[in-house]
CSV table of C-alpha atoms in Angstrom, one decimal:
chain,number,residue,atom,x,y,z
J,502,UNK,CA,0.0,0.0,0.0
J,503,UNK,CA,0.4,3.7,-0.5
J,504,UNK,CA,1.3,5.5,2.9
J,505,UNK,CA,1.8,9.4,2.7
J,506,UNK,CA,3.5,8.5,-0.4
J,507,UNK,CA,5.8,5.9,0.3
J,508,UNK,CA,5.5,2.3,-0.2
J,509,UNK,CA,4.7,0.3,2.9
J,510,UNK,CA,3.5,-3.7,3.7
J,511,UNK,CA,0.0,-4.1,4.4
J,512,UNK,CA,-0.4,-6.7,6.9
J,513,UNK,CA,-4.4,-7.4,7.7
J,514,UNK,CA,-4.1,-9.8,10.5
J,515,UNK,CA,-6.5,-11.7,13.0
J,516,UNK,CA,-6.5,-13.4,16.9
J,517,UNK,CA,-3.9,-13.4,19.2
J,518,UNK,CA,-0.8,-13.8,17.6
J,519,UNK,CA,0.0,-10.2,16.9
J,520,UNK,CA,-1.1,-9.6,20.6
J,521,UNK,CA,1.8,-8.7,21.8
J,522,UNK,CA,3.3,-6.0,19.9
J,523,UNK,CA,5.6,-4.2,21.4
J,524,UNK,CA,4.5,-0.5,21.5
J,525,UNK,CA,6.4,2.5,21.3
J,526,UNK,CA,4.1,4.9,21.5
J,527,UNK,CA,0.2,4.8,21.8
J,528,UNK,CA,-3.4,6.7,22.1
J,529,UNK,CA,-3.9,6.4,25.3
J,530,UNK,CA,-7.0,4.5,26.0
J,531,UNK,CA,-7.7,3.4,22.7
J,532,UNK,CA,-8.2,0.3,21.1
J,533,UNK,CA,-5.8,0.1,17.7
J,534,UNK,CA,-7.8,-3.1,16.9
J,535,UNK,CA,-11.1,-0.4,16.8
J,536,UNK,CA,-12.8,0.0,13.7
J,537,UNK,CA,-11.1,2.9,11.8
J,538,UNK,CA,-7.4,2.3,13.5
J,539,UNK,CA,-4.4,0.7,12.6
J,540,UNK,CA,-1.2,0.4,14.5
J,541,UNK,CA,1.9,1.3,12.4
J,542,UNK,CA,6.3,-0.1,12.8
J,543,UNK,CA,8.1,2.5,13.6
J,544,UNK,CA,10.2,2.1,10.6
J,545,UNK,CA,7.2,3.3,8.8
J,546,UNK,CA,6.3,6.5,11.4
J,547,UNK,CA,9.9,7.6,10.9
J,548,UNK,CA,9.9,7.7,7.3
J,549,UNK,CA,6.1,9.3,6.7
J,550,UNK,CA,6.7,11.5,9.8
J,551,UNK,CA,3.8,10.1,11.4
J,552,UNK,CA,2.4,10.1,15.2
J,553,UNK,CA,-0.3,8.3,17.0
J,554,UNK,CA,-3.3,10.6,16.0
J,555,UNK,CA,-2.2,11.0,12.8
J,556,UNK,CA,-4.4,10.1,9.9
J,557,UNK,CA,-3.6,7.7,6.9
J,558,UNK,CA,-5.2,6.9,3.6
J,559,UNK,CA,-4.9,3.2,2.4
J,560,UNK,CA,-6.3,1.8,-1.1
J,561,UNK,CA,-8.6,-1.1,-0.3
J,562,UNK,CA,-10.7,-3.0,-2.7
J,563,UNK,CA,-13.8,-0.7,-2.0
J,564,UNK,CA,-11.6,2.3,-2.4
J,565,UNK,CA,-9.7,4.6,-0.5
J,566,UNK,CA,-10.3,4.9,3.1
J,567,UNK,CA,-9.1,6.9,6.0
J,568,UNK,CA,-7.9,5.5,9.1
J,569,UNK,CA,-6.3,6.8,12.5
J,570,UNK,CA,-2.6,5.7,13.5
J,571,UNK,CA,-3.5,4.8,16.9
J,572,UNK,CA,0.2,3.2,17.8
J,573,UNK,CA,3.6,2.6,16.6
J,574,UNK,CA,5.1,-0.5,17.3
J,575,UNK,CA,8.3,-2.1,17.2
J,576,UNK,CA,9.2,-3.9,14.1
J,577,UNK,CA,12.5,-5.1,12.4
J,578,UNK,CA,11.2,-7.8,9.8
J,579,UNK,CA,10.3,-4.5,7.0
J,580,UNK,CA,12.7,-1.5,6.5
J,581,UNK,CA,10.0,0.1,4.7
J,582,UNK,CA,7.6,-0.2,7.6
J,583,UNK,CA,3.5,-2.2,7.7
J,584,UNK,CA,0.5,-1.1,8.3
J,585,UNK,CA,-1.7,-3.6,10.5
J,586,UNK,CA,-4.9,-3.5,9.7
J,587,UNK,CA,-7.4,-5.6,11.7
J,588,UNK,CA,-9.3,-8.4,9.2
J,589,UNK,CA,-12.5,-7.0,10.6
J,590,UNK,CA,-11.8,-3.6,9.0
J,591,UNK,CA,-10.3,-5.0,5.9
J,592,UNK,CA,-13.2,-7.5,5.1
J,593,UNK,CA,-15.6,-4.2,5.8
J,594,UNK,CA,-13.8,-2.4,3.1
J,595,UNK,CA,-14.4,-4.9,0.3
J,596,UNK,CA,-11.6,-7.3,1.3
J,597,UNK,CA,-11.1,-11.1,1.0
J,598,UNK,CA,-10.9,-13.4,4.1
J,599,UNK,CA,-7.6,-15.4,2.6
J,600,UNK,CA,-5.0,-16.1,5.5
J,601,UNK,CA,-0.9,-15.3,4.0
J,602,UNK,CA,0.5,-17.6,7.3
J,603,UNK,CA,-0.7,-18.4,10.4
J,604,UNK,CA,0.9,-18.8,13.8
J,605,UNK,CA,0.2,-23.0,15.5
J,606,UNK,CA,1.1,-23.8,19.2
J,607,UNK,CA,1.5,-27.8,19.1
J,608,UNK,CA,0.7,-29.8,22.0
J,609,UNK,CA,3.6,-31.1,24.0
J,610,UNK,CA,4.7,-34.4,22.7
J,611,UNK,CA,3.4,-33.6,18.8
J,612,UNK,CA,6.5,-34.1,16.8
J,613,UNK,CA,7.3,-30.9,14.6
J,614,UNK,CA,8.1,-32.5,11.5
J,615,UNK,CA,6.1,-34.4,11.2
J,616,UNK,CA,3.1,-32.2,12.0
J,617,UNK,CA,4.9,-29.8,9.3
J,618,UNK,CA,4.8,-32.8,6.5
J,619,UNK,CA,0.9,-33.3,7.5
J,620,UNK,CA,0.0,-30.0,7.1
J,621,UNK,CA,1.8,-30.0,3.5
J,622,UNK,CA,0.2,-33.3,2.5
J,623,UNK,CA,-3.2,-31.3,3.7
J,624,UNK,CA,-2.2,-28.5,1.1
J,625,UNK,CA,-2.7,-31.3,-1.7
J,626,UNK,CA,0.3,-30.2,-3.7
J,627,UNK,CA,-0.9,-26.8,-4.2
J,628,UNK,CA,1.3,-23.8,-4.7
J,629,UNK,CA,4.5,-24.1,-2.4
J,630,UNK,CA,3.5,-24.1,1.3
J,631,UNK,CA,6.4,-22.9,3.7
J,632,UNK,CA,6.4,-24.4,7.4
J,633,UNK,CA,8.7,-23.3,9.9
J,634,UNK,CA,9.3,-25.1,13.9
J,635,UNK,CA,10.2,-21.9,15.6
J,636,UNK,CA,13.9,-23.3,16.8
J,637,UNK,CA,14.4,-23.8,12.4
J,638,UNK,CA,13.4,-20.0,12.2
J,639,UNK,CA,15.6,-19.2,14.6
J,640,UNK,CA,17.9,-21.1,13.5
J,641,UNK,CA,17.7,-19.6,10.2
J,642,UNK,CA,17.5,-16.1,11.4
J,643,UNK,CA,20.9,-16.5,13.0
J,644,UNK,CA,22.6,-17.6,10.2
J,645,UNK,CA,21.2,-14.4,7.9
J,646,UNK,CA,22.7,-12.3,10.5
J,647,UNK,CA,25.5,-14.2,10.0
J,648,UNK,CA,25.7,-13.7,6.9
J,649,UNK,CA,25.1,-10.2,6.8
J,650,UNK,CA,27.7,-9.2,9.8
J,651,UNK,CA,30.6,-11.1,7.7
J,652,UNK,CA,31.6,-8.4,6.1
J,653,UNK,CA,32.6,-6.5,9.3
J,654,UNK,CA,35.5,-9.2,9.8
J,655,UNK,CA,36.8,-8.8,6.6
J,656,UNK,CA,36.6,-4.6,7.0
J,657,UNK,CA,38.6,-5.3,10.2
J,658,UNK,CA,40.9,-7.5,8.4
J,659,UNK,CA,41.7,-4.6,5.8
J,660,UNK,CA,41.5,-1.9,8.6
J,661,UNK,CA,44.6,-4.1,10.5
J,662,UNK,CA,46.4,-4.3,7.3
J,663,UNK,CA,45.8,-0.9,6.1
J,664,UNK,CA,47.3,0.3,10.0
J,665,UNK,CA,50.3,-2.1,9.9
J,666,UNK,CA,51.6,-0.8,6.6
J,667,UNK,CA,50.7,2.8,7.6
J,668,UNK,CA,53.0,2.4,10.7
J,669,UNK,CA,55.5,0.6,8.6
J,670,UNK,CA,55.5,3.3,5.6
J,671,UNK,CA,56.0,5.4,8.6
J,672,UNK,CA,58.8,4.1,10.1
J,673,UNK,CA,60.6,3.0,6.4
J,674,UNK,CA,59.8,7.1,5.6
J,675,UNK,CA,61.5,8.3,8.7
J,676,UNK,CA,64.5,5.5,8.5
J,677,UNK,CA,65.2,6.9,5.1
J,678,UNK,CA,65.3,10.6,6.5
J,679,UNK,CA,67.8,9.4,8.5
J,680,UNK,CA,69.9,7.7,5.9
J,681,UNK,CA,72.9,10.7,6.8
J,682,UNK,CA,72.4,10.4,10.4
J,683,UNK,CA,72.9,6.8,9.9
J,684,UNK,CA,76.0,6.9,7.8
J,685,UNK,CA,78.1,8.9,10.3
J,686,UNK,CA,77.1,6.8,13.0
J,687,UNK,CA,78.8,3.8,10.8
J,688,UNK,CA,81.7,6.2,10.0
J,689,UNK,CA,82.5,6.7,13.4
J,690,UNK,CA,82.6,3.0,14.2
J,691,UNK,CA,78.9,1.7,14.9
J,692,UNK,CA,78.4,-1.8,15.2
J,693,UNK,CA,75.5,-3.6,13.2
J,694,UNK,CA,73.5,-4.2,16.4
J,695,UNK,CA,73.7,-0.5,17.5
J,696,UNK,CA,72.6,0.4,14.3
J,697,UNK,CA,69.8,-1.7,14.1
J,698,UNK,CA,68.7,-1.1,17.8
């Protein structure tokens, strides 16, 4: 969707597992789930400039309709920010009730692969179906932010080696400065060690 001209996620999302966002900033005493409000990341309030109170315009299927920004929550999944809107304002505005991913707490002693390859045998081999056990998303988070902090070794690698030779280039500039200095002390009967030392 369109938010104060900027591209943002739309997520329109239902029970309990968005329950416990992580606010930043809210209206106090006000519902964000409320017909006519929508919580916002605060990667999206910082780029739109926006504040609880503020009012946004979203393109819906029925057309463009105005909504209150009744909190900013913390998000880092988007860096160009999402717009939750409840499913009970979305179907009111035209909108189809189609879930994108949904969050299952398993009973203890259910086996999380194999409930995952049950629930993909349930899709009946329809377009690709992705099912995570929260330790394998975890799991994979970590090794994207592996991934992405790799470089900072190798940018403290060449920072190391960039300061070595700058102290050597130093130290060869200043020993050649010297080269006079150094011959008289020779001259005058310097041994190799004194020289070197």
């Amino acid at each position: 969707v369109e938010v104060s001209g900027r591209a943002a996620m739309l997520g329109v999302i239902s029970g309990e597992a968005r329950g416990n966002l992580e606010f930043l900033e809210r209206l106090p005493g006000v519902d964000w789930e409320a017909p006519g409000n929508v919580a916002i990341s605060e990667s999206l309030a910082a780029r739109a400039r926006l504040s609880p109170g503020d009012s946004i315009k979203l393109d819906l299927p029925d057309g463009r309709s105005g909504f209150q920004v009744a909190g900013i929550y913390r998000d880092y999944t988007r860096d160009i920010g999402t717009v939750l809107l409840p499913l009970s304002s979305y179907l009111a505005a035209g909108g189809e009730n189609r879930p994108h991913s949904a969050a299952v707490f398993l009973d203890s002693g259910t086996v999380p692969a194999a409930f995952a390859e049950e629930v993909r045998a349930m899709a009946g081999g329809g377009p690709p179906l992705s099912v995570y056990a929260n330790h394998e998303l975890k799991s994979r988070i970590g090794e994207i932010f592996d991934q992405t902090f790799a470089i900072t070794g190798v940018l403290r690698l060449v920072a190391i080696v960039v300061a070595v030779s700058g102290v050597l280039l130093s130290l060869g500039i200043l020993i050649g400065e010297r080269t006079r200095e150094i011959g008289t002390l020779r001259a005058i009967g310097a041994s190799g060690g004194q020289m070197f030392r």
